[in-house]
PDB file of C-alpha atoms in Angstrom:
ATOM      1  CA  UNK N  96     120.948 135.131 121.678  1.00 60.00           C
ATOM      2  CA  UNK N  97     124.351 134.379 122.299  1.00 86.00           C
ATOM      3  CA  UNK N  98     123.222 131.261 124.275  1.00 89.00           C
ATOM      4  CA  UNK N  99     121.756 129.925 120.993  1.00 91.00           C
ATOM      5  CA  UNK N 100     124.786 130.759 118.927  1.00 93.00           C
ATOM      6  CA  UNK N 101     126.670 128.614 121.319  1.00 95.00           C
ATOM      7  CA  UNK N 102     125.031 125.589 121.444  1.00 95.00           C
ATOM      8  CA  UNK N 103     123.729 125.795 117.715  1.00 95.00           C
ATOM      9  CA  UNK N 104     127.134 123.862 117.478  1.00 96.00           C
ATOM     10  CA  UNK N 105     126.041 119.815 117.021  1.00 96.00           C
ATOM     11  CA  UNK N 106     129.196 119.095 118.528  1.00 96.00           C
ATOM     12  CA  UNK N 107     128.653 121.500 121.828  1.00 97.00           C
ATOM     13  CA  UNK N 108     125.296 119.599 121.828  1.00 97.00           C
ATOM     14  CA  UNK N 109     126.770 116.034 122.407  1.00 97.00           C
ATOM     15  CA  UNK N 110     128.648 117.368 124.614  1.00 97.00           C
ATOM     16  CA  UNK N 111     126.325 118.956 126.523  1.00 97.00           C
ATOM     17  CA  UNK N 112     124.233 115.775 126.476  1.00 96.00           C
ATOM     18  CA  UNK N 113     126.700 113.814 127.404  1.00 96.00           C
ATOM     19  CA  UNK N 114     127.530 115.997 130.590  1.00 97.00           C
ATOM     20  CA  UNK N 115     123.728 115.503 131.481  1.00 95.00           C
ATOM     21  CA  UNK N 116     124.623 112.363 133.832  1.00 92.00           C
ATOM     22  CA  UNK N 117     127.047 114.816 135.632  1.00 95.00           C
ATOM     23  CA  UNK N 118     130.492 115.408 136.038  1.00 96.00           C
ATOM     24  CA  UNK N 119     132.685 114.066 133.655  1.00 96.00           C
ATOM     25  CA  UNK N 120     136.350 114.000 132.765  1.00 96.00           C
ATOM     26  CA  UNK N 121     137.756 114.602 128.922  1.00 96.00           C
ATOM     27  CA  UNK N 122     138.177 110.827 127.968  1.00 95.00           C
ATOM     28  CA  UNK N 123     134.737 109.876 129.054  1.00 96.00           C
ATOM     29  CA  UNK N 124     133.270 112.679 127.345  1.00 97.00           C
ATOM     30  CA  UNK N 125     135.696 111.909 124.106  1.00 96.00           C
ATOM     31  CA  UNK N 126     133.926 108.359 124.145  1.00 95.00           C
ATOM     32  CA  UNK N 127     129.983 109.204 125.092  1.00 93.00           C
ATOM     33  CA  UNK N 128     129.865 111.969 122.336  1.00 93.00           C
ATOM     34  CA  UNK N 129     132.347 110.531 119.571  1.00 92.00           C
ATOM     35  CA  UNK N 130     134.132 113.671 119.385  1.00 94.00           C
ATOM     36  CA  UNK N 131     138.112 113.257 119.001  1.00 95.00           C
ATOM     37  CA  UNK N 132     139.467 114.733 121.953  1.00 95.00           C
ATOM     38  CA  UNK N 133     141.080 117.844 120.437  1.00 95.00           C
ATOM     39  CA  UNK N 134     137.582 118.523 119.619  1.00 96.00           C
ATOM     40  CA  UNK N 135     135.865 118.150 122.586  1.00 97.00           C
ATOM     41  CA  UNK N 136     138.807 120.072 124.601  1.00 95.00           C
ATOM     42  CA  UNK N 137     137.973 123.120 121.738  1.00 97.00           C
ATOM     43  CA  UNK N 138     134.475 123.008 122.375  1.00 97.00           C
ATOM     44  CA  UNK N 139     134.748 122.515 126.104  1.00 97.00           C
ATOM     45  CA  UNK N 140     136.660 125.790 126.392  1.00 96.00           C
ATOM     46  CA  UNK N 141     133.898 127.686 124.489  1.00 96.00           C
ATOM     47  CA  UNK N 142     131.107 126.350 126.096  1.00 97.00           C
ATOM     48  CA  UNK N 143     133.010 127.449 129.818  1.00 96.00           C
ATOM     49  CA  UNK N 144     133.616 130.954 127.874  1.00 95.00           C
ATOM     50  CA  UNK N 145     129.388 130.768 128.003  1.00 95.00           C
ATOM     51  CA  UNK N 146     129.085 129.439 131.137  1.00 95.00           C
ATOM     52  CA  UNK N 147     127.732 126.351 130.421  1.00 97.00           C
ATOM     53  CA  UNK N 148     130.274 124.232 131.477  1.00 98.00           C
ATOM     54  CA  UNK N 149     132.534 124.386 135.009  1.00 97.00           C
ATOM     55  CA  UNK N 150     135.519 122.851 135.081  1.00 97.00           C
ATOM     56  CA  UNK N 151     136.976 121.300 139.092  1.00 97.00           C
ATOM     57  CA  UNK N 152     140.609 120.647 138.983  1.00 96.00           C
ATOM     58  CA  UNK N 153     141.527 117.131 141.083  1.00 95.00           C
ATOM     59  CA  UNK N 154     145.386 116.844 141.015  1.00 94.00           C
ATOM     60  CA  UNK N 155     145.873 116.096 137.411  1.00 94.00           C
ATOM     61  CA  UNK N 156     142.506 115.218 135.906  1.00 95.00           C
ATOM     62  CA  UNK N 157     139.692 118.570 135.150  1.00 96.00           C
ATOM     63  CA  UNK N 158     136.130 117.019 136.060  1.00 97.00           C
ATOM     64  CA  UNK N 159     133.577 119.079 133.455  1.00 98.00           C
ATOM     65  CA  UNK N 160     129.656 119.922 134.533  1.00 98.00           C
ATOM     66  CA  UNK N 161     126.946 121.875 133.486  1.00 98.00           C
ATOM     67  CA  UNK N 162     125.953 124.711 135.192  1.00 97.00           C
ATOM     68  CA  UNK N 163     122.264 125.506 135.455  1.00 96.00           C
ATOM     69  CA  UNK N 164     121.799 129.255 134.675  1.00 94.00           C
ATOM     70  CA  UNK N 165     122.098 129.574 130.993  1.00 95.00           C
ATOM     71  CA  UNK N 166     119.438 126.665 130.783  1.00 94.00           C
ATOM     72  CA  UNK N 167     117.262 128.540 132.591  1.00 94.00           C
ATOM     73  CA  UNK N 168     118.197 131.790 130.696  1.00 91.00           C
ATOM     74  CA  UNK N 169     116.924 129.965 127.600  1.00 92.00           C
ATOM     75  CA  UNK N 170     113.842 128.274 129.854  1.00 92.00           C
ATOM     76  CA  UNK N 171     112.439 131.811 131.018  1.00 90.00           C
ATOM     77  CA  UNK N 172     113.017 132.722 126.734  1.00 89.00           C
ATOM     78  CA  UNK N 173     111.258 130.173 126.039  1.00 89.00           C
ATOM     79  CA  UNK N 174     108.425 130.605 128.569  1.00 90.00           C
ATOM     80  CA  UNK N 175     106.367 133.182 126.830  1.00 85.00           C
ATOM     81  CA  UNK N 176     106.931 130.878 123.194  1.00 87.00           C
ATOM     82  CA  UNK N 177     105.289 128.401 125.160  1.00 85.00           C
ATOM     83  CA  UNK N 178     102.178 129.709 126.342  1.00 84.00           C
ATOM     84  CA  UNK N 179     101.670 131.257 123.058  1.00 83.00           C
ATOM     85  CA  UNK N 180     101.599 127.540 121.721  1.00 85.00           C
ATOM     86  CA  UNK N 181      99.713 125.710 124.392  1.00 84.00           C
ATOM     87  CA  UNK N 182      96.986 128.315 123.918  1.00 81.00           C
ATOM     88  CA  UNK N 183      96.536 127.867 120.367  1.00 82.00           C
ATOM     89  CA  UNK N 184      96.685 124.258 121.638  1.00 84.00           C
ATOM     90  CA  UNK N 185      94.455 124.574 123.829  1.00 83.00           C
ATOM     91  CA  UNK N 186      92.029 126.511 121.628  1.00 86.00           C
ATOM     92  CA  UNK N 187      92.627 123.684 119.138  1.00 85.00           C
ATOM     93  CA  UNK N 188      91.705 120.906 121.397  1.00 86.00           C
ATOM     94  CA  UNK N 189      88.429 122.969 122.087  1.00 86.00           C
ATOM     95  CA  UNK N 190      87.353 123.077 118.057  1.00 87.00           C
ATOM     96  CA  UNK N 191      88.262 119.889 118.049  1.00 87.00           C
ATOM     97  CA  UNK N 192      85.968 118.828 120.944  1.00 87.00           C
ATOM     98  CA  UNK N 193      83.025 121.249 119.547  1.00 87.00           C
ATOM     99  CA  UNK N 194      83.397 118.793 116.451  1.00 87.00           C
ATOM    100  CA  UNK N 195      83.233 115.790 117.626  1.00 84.00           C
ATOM    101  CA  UNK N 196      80.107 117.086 120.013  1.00 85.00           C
ATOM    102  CA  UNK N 197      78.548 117.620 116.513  1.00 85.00           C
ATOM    103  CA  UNK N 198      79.115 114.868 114.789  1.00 83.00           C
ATOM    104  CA  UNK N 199      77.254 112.839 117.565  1.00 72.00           C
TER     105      UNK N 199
END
């Protein structure tokens, strides 16, 4: 659950979207999530605490990714959530099918 306590933060969200292109430096991120850089360092730091984020040094500039495993750590959660919905989906789509059958 600590996954979803870290990015229940909007801010570590438009981060994290904005890192979706791929590596990234501060600045860039600063100006794709409209985040004042103070911020986004702050967040940055606790989303690499959670391992969502890796940081590769390049002299002086720090290039910022996401790193796949805690997105799939939330995917596999979420797995079972989702075949309990498409079922009842599913099951929908079939009353729904029966009804229009009988209406014909």
């Amino acid at each position: 659950m600590e996954i979803f306590e870290t990015l229940a933060d909007p801010s570590r969200r438009r981060i994290v979207e904005a890192l979706r292109g791929g590596e990234r430096q501060v600045n860039d991120i600063v100006a794709q999530a409209g985040i004042a850089q103070s911020g986004v360092s702050r967040h940055l730091k606790i989303l690499q605490a959670a391992g969502f984020v890796s940081v590769r040094p390049e002299g002086q500039k720090r290039f910022y990714a996401l790193e796949p495993d805690p997105f799939r750590e939330i995917d596999a959660w979420l797995a079972d959530y989702r075949k309990l919905w498409e079922a009842r989906l599913d099951r929908f789509g079939a009353a729904l099918e029966k009804r229009k059958d009988s209406e014909k």
